[in-house]
Amino acid sequence: MGYTNKILFGILVCWFCFANISSVSGSIIHGPHYEVHVVNLMPNQTWIHCFSKDNELGFHYLQPKEDFHWDFHMNFFGRTQYFCHFWWGVKQAGFRVFKGFDMCGDYDYHLNVCRWEIRPDGFYYSTTAKNGHIKTKQQDWY
């Protein structure tokens, strides 16, 4: 076997091993697992549309107290982002609901769950932490 063939064979073996390890752990190629929840705490239904560069999650009417959620793995480079647009009567808002490693989760406890609450006065973000849900207002309706 020639030198070039040995290098190609070595690359192929490394790729195969790396692919098998990643399918077992789910975090080597894809990154960590996350959940995003959008909960309607409005008195009536709200219309939402959520998406990322690679995933179209569609348009949904959320009834009061309904939880629209999805899960995914962060991309390899940590650049995964999700956006949502919200409509409530004549009001609307649109913003990023997930942005890479700097949003969503308590890394000490590996709880990668973030939660958005839709309320009449705006949008509240909370993350699961060792002391429960910490909620902060992040966005107003416009």
Short mmCIF file of N, CA and C in Angstrom, two decimals:
data_model
loop_
_atom_site.label_atom_id
_atom_site.label_comp_id
_atom_site.label_asym_id
_atom_site.label_seq_id
_atom_site.Cartn_x
_atom_site.Cartn_y
_atom_site.Cartn_z
N MET A 1 0.86 -1.17 0.00
CA MET A 1 0.00 0.00 0.00
C MET A 1 0.91 1.23 0.00
N GLY A 2 0.65 2.16 -0.91
CA GLY A 2 1.45 3.38 -1.02
C GLY A 2 1.18 4.35 0.12
N TYR A 3 2.06 5.33 0.23
CA TYR A 3 1.97 6.33 1.30
C TYR A 3 0.64 7.09 1.24
N THR A 4 0.21 7.50 0.05
CA THR A 4 -1.05 8.23 -0.10
C THR A 4 -2.23 7.37 0.30
N ASN A 5 -2.19 6.11 -0.09
CA ASN A 5 -3.27 5.20 0.28
C ASN A 5 -3.33 4.98 1.79
N LYS A 6 -2.16 4.91 2.44
CA LYS A 6 -2.14 4.75 3.89
C LYS A 6 -2.76 5.97 4.58
N ILE A 7 -2.45 7.15 4.10
CA ILE A 7 -3.03 8.36 4.69
C ILE A 7 -4.53 8.38 4.49
N LEU A 8 -4.99 8.08 3.29
CA LEU A 8 -6.43 8.05 3.01
C LEU A 8 -7.12 6.99 3.86
N PHE A 9 -6.48 5.82 4.00
CA PHE A 9 -7.05 4.76 4.81
C PHE A 9 -7.14 5.21 6.28
N GLY A 10 -6.09 5.87 6.79
CA GLY A 10 -6.08 6.38 8.16
C GLY A 10 -7.19 7.40 8.39
N ILE A 11 -7.37 8.30 7.43
CA ILE A 11 -8.43 9.30 7.53
C ILE A 11 -9.80 8.62 7.55
N LEU A 12 -9.98 7.63 6.70
CA LEU A 12 -11.24 6.90 6.64
C LEU A 12 -11.52 6.17 7.95
N VAL A 13 -10.50 5.53 8.52
CA VAL A 13 -10.68 4.82 9.80
C VAL A 13 -11.03 5.82 10.91
N CYS A 14 -10.32 6.96 10.96
CA CYS A 14 -10.62 7.98 11.98
C CYS A 14 -12.04 8.50 11.82
N TRP A 15 -12.44 8.76 10.60
CA TRP A 15 -13.80 9.26 10.36
C TRP A 15 -14.83 8.24 10.81
N PHE A 16 -14.60 6.95 10.48
CA PHE A 16 -15.54 5.91 10.86
C PHE A 16 -15.64 5.80 12.38
N CYS A 17 -14.52 5.83 13.08
CA CYS A 17 -14.54 5.74 14.55
C CYS A 17 -15.24 6.96 15.14
N PHE A 18 -14.94 8.13 14.62
CA PHE A 18 -15.54 9.36 15.11
C PHE A 18 -17.05 9.34 14.89
N ALA A 19 -17.50 8.87 13.74
CA ALA A 19 -18.94 8.79 13.45
C ALA A 19 -19.64 7.82 14.39
N ASN A 20 -19.00 6.69 14.69
CA ASN A 20 -19.61 5.71 15.60
C ASN A 20 -19.67 6.23 17.02
N ILE A 21 -18.63 6.90 17.49
CA ILE A 21 -18.64 7.46 18.83
C ILE A 21 -19.73 8.51 18.94
N SER A 22 -19.85 9.36 17.93
CA SER A 22 -20.83 10.44 18.01
C SER A 22 -22.25 9.90 18.01
N SER A 23 -22.49 8.79 17.33
CA SER A 23 -23.84 8.25 17.32
C SER A 23 -24.22 7.68 18.68
N VAL A 24 -23.22 7.26 19.46
CA VAL A 24 -23.49 6.73 20.79
C VAL A 24 -23.70 7.87 21.78
N SER A 25 -22.81 8.85 21.79
CA SER A 25 -22.89 9.89 22.81
C SER A 25 -23.84 11.01 22.43
N GLY A 26 -24.00 11.30 21.16
CA GLY A 26 -24.88 12.36 20.71
C GLY A 26 -24.32 13.75 20.93
N SER A 27 -23.06 13.84 21.36
CA SER A 27 -22.56 15.18 21.64
C SER A 27 -21.21 15.48 21.02
N ILE A 28 -20.61 14.58 20.30
CA ILE A 28 -19.30 14.87 19.74
C ILE A 28 -19.42 15.64 18.44
N ILE A 29 -20.23 15.18 17.51
CA ILE A 29 -20.39 15.89 16.25
C ILE A 29 -21.46 16.96 16.37
N HIS A 30 -22.57 16.65 16.97
CA HIS A 30 -23.71 17.56 16.99
C HIS A 30 -23.68 18.55 18.13
N GLY A 31 -22.98 18.30 19.17
CA GLY A 31 -23.02 19.19 20.34
C GLY A 31 -24.10 18.74 21.30
N PRO A 32 -24.27 19.48 22.40
CA PRO A 32 -25.22 19.06 23.44
C PRO A 32 -26.68 19.15 23.00
N HIS A 33 -27.50 18.45 23.72
CA HIS A 33 -28.93 18.40 23.47
C HIS A 33 -29.62 19.53 24.22
N TYR A 34 -30.59 20.20 23.58
CA TYR A 34 -31.33 21.30 24.17
C TYR A 34 -32.82 21.12 23.94
N GLU A 35 -33.62 21.71 24.83
CA GLU A 35 -35.07 21.82 24.68
C GLU A 35 -35.46 23.28 24.80
N VAL A 36 -36.37 23.72 23.94
CA VAL A 36 -36.92 25.06 24.03
C VAL A 36 -38.43 24.92 24.18
N HIS A 37 -39.00 25.61 25.16
CA HIS A 37 -40.44 25.61 25.40
C HIS A 37 -40.96 27.03 25.25
N VAL A 38 -42.09 27.17 24.57
CA VAL A 38 -42.79 28.45 24.47
C VAL A 38 -44.19 28.21 25.02
N VAL A 39 -44.49 28.85 26.15
CA VAL A 39 -45.74 28.60 26.85
C VAL A 39 -46.63 29.83 26.76
N ASN A 40 -47.87 29.64 26.33
CA ASN A 40 -48.82 30.74 26.19
C ASN A 40 -49.53 30.99 27.53
N LEU A 41 -49.17 32.10 28.18
CA LEU A 41 -49.85 32.49 29.42
C LEU A 41 -50.77 33.68 29.17
N MET A 42 -51.27 33.77 27.96
CA MET A 42 -52.20 34.83 27.57
C MET A 42 -53.63 34.38 27.88
N PRO A 43 -54.57 35.33 27.92
CA PRO A 43 -55.97 34.96 28.18
C PRO A 43 -56.63 34.27 26.99
N ASN A 44 -56.04 34.39 25.81
CA ASN A 44 -56.60 33.73 24.63
C ASN A 44 -55.48 33.24 23.73
N GLN A 45 -55.83 32.71 22.56
CA GLN A 45 -54.83 32.07 21.72
C GLN A 45 -53.84 33.08 21.12
N THR A 46 -52.66 32.59 20.85
CA THR A 46 -51.57 33.36 20.25
C THR A 46 -51.06 32.57 19.06
N TRP A 47 -50.70 33.28 18.01
CA TRP A 47 -50.18 32.64 16.80
C TRP A 47 -48.66 32.79 16.79
N ILE A 48 -47.92 31.70 16.57
CA ILE A 48 -46.46 31.78 16.54
C ILE A 48 -45.90 31.06 15.33
N HIS A 49 -44.73 31.49 14.93
CA HIS A 49 -43.97 30.86 13.86
C HIS A 49 -42.52 30.79 14.31
N CYS A 50 -41.95 29.58 14.40
CA CYS A 50 -40.57 29.39 14.84
C CYS A 50 -39.78 28.65 13.78
N PHE A 51 -38.48 28.98 13.71
CA PHE A 51 -37.62 28.41 12.67
C PHE A 51 -36.16 28.64 13.01
N SER A 52 -35.31 27.88 12.36
CA SER A 52 -33.87 28.11 12.38
C SER A 52 -33.40 28.12 10.94
N LYS A 53 -32.12 28.23 10.74
CA LYS A 53 -31.58 28.20 9.38
C LYS A 53 -31.89 26.86 8.70
N ASP A 54 -31.89 25.79 9.49
CA ASP A 54 -32.06 24.45 8.95
C ASP A 54 -33.41 23.80 9.23
N ASN A 55 -34.17 24.34 10.17
CA ASN A 55 -35.43 23.70 10.58
C ASN A 55 -36.58 24.68 10.58
N GLU A 56 -37.60 24.36 9.84
CA GLU A 56 -38.85 25.13 9.81
C GLU A 56 -39.83 24.42 10.73
N LEU A 57 -40.20 25.07 11.83
CA LEU A 57 -41.09 24.44 12.80
C LEU A 57 -42.56 24.75 12.56
N GLY A 58 -42.83 25.66 11.62
CA GLY A 58 -44.20 25.92 11.21
C GLY A 58 -44.91 26.98 12.03
N PHE A 59 -46.16 27.26 11.61
CA PHE A 59 -47.04 28.21 12.28
C PHE A 59 -47.96 27.42 13.21
N HIS A 60 -48.20 27.97 14.39
CA HIS A 60 -49.02 27.27 15.38
C HIS A 60 -49.90 28.27 16.12
N TYR A 61 -51.16 27.89 16.34
CA TYR A 61 -52.03 28.62 17.25
C TYR A 61 -51.89 27.96 18.61
N LEU A 62 -51.43 28.72 19.59
CA LEU A 62 -51.31 28.20 20.95
C LEU A 62 -52.50 28.64 21.77
N GLN A 63 -53.19 27.69 22.35
CA GLN A 63 -54.27 27.98 23.26
C GLN A 63 -53.69 28.41 24.61
N PRO A 64 -54.48 29.06 25.47
CA PRO A 64 -53.97 29.43 26.79
C PRO A 64 -53.38 28.23 27.53
N LYS A 65 -52.21 28.42 28.10
CA LYS A 65 -51.44 27.42 28.86
C LYS A 65 -50.85 26.31 27.98
N GLU A 66 -50.98 26.42 26.68
CA GLU A 66 -50.39 25.40 25.81
C GLU A 66 -48.88 25.62 25.70
N ASP A 67 -48.15 24.52 25.65
CA ASP A 67 -46.69 24.53 25.60
C ASP A 67 -46.25 23.99 24.23
N PHE A 68 -45.70 24.86 23.40
CA PHE A 68 -45.10 24.42 22.14
C PHE A 68 -43.60 24.24 22.41
N HIS A 69 -43.08 23.06 22.11
CA HIS A 69 -41.68 22.81 22.42
C HIS A 69 -41.04 21.93 21.36
N TRP A 70 -39.73 22.03 21.32
CA TRP A 70 -38.94 21.21 20.41
C TRP A 70 -37.58 20.95 21.05
N ASP A 71 -36.91 19.93 20.55
CA ASP A 71 -35.56 19.65 21.04
C ASP A 71 -34.64 19.45 19.85
N PHE A 72 -33.37 19.60 20.09
CA PHE A 72 -32.38 19.55 19.01
C PHE A 72 -31.00 19.41 19.63
N HIS A 73 -30.02 19.15 18.79
CA HIS A 73 -28.62 19.16 19.19
C HIS A 73 -27.97 20.40 18.61
N MET A 74 -27.17 21.05 19.42
CA MET A 74 -26.39 22.19 18.96
C MET A 74 -25.51 21.74 17.80
N ASN A 75 -25.32 22.60 16.81
CA ASN A 75 -24.42 22.21 15.73
C ASN A 75 -22.98 22.17 16.24
N PHE A 76 -22.10 21.59 15.47
CA PHE A 76 -20.72 21.35 15.86
C PHE A 76 -20.00 22.62 16.28
N PHE A 77 -20.30 23.73 15.61
CA PHE A 77 -19.59 24.98 15.88
C PHE A 77 -20.27 25.85 16.95
N GLY A 78 -21.39 25.39 17.52
CA GLY A 78 -22.07 26.13 18.58
C GLY A 78 -22.80 27.36 18.08
N ARG A 79 -23.24 27.35 16.83
CA ARG A 79 -23.88 28.53 16.25
C ARG A 79 -25.38 28.34 15.98
N THR A 80 -25.98 27.34 16.54
CA THR A 80 -27.40 27.10 16.33
C THR A 80 -28.21 28.27 16.89
N GLN A 81 -29.18 28.74 16.10
CA GLN A 81 -30.07 29.81 16.53
C GLN A 81 -31.49 29.47 16.10
N TYR A 82 -32.46 29.82 16.93
CA TYR A 82 -33.87 29.70 16.59
C TYR A 82 -34.53 31.05 16.79
N PHE A 83 -35.44 31.37 15.90
CA PHE A 83 -36.20 32.61 15.94
C PHE A 83 -37.68 32.28 16.01
N CYS A 84 -38.44 33.15 16.65
CA CYS A 84 -39.90 33.02 16.65
C CYS A 84 -40.52 34.39 16.41
N HIS A 85 -41.66 34.37 15.73
CA HIS A 85 -42.48 35.57 15.55
C HIS A 85 -43.83 35.27 16.19
N PHE A 86 -44.37 36.26 16.90
CA PHE A 86 -45.59 36.08 17.67
C PHE A 86 -46.62 37.11 17.25
N TRP A 87 -47.89 36.71 17.21
CA TRP A 87 -49.00 37.62 16.91
C TRP A 87 -50.07 37.43 17.97
N TRP A 88 -50.57 38.54 18.50
CA TRP A 88 -51.68 38.53 19.46
C TRP A 88 -52.55 39.74 19.13
N GLY A 89 -53.67 39.50 18.47
CA GLY A 89 -54.51 40.60 18.01
C GLY A 89 -53.73 41.51 17.08
N VAL A 90 -53.64 42.80 17.40
CA VAL A 90 -52.89 43.74 16.57
C VAL A 90 -51.42 43.85 16.99
N LYS A 91 -51.07 43.20 18.08
CA LYS A 91 -49.68 43.25 18.56
C LYS A 91 -48.88 42.11 17.96
N GLN A 92 -47.57 42.33 17.88
CA GLN A 92 -46.68 41.29 17.40
C GLN A 92 -45.29 41.50 17.98
N ALA A 93 -44.45 40.52 17.83
CA ALA A 93 -43.06 40.60 18.25
C ALA A 93 -42.30 39.49 17.54
N GLY A 94 -41.05 39.70 17.30
CA GLY A 94 -40.19 38.69 16.71
C GLY A 94 -38.79 38.83 17.26
N PHE A 95 -38.20 37.72 17.65
CA PHE A 95 -36.85 37.77 18.22
C PHE A 95 -36.25 36.37 18.27
N ARG A 96 -34.97 36.34 18.60
CA ARG A 96 -34.22 35.09 18.72
C ARG A 96 -34.55 34.44 20.06
N VAL A 97 -35.01 33.19 20.04
CA VAL A 97 -35.35 32.49 21.28
C VAL A 97 -34.25 31.53 21.73
N PHE A 98 -33.28 31.28 20.86
CA PHE A 98 -32.14 30.45 21.22
C PHE A 98 -30.93 30.91 20.43
N LYS A 99 -29.84 31.12 21.14
CA LYS A 99 -28.59 31.53 20.49
C LYS A 99 -27.41 30.82 21.12
N GLY A 100 -27.01 29.75 20.54
CA GLY A 100 -25.77 29.08 20.92
C GLY A 100 -25.57 28.82 22.40
N PHE A 101 -24.32 28.74 22.78
CA PHE A 101 -23.94 28.36 24.13
C PHE A 101 -24.24 29.42 25.18
N ASP A 102 -24.43 30.68 24.77
CA ASP A 102 -24.62 31.73 25.77
C ASP A 102 -26.07 31.89 26.18
N MET A 103 -26.90 30.94 25.83
CA MET A 103 -28.32 31.03 26.17
C MET A 103 -28.85 29.62 26.42
N CYS A 104 -29.61 29.45 27.47
CA CYS A 104 -30.34 28.22 27.71
C CYS A 104 -29.51 27.18 28.45
N GLY A 105 -29.77 27.05 29.71
CA GLY A 105 -29.19 25.94 30.44
C GLY A 105 -28.37 26.33 31.64
N ASP A 106 -28.25 25.39 32.53
CA ASP A 106 -27.39 25.50 33.69
C ASP A 106 -26.29 24.48 33.48
N TYR A 107 -25.12 24.96 33.10
CA TYR A 107 -24.05 24.05 32.70
C TYR A 107 -23.50 23.23 33.86
N ASP A 108 -23.66 23.71 35.10
CA ASP A 108 -23.19 22.93 36.24
C ASP A 108 -24.01 21.66 36.41
N TYR A 109 -25.28 21.71 36.02
CA TYR A 109 -26.17 20.56 36.22
C TYR A 109 -26.62 19.95 34.91
N HIS A 110 -26.10 20.41 33.80
CA HIS A 110 -26.41 19.86 32.47
C HIS A 110 -27.92 19.84 32.19
N LEU A 111 -28.60 20.89 32.59
CA LEU A 111 -30.03 21.02 32.34
C LEU A 111 -30.22 22.02 31.21
N ASN A 112 -30.19 21.55 30.00
CA ASN A 112 -30.25 22.43 28.83
C ASN A 112 -31.68 22.61 28.36
N VAL A 113 -32.48 23.20 29.24
CA VAL A 113 -33.88 23.47 28.94
C VAL A 113 -34.12 24.95 29.13
N CYS A 114 -34.67 25.60 28.11
CA CYS A 114 -35.04 27.00 28.30
C CYS A 114 -36.53 27.15 27.99
N ARG A 115 -37.11 28.15 28.63
CA ARG A 115 -38.56 28.31 28.59
C ARG A 115 -38.88 29.78 28.37
N TRP A 116 -39.74 30.01 27.41
CA TRP A 116 -40.26 31.35 27.15
C TRP A 116 -41.73 31.36 27.54
N GLU A 117 -42.14 32.42 28.22
CA GLU A 117 -43.55 32.59 28.58
C GLU A 117 -44.09 33.81 27.84
N ILE A 118 -45.20 33.61 27.15
CA ILE A 118 -45.88 34.70 26.44
C ILE A 118 -46.91 35.27 27.41
N ARG A 119 -46.77 36.57 27.72
CA ARG A 119 -47.67 37.22 28.67
C ARG A 119 -48.20 38.51 28.06
N PRO A 120 -49.30 39.04 28.59
CA PRO A 120 -49.84 40.29 28.03
C PRO A 120 -48.87 41.46 28.07
N ASP A 121 -47.94 41.48 29.02
CA ASP A 121 -47.00 42.60 29.10
C ASP A 121 -45.66 42.31 28.43
N GLY A 122 -45.50 41.14 27.81
CA GLY A 122 -44.26 40.84 27.10
C GLY A 122 -43.86 39.39 27.20
N PHE A 123 -42.56 39.15 27.00
CA PHE A 123 -42.02 37.80 26.90
C PHE A 123 -40.97 37.61 27.99
N TYR A 124 -41.15 36.52 28.73
CA TYR A 124 -40.26 36.22 29.84
C TYR A 124 -39.46 34.97 29.52
N TYR A 125 -38.19 35.03 29.85
CA TYR A 125 -37.28 33.92 29.62
C TYR A 125 -36.90 33.32 30.97
N SER A 126 -36.90 32.00 31.04
CA SER A 126 -36.40 31.36 32.25
C SER A 126 -35.57 30.16 31.85
N THR A 127 -34.63 29.87 32.68
CA THR A 127 -33.79 28.70 32.47
C THR A 127 -33.87 27.85 33.73
N THR A 128 -33.75 26.57 33.57
CA THR A 128 -33.77 25.68 34.72
C THR A 128 -32.43 25.79 35.41
N ALA A 129 -32.44 26.08 36.67
CA ALA A 129 -31.22 26.20 37.46
C ALA A 129 -31.39 25.40 38.74
N LYS A 130 -30.32 25.28 39.49
CA LYS A 130 -30.37 24.48 40.71
C LYS A 130 -31.38 25.01 41.71
N ASN A 131 -31.71 26.31 41.63
CA ASN A 131 -32.69 26.89 42.55
C ASN A 131 -34.03 27.16 41.88
N GLY A 132 -34.35 26.42 40.84
CA GLY A 132 -35.64 26.55 40.17
C GLY A 132 -35.57 27.41 38.93
N HIS A 133 -36.74 27.87 38.46
CA HIS A 133 -36.81 28.71 37.27
C HIS A 133 -36.55 30.16 37.64
N ILE A 134 -35.60 30.78 36.96
CA ILE A 134 -35.32 32.19 37.14
C ILE A 134 -35.90 32.90 35.92
N LYS A 135 -36.90 33.77 36.12
CA LYS A 135 -37.62 34.42 35.02
C LYS A 135 -37.22 35.88 34.91
N THR A 136 -36.95 36.30 33.68
CA THR A 136 -36.66 37.71 33.43
C THR A 136 -37.38 38.14 32.16
N LYS A 137 -37.93 39.36 32.21
CA LYS A 137 -38.58 39.90 31.03
C LYS A 137 -37.52 40.27 30.00
N GLN A 138 -37.73 39.81 28.76
CA GLN A 138 -36.73 40.01 27.72
C GLN A 138 -37.24 40.87 26.56
N GLN A 139 -38.54 40.90 26.35
CA GLN A 139 -39.06 41.51 25.13
C GLN A 139 -40.47 42.05 25.36
N ASP A 140 -40.76 43.19 24.77
CA ASP A 140 -42.11 43.75 24.80
C ASP A 140 -42.83 43.44 23.48
N TRP A 141 -44.13 43.55 23.51
CA TRP A 141 -44.91 43.52 22.27
C TRP A 141 -44.69 44.85 21.54
N TYR A 142 -44.84 44.86 20.23
CA TYR A 142 -44.81 46.12 19.48
C TYR A 142 -45.93 46.14 18.49
#
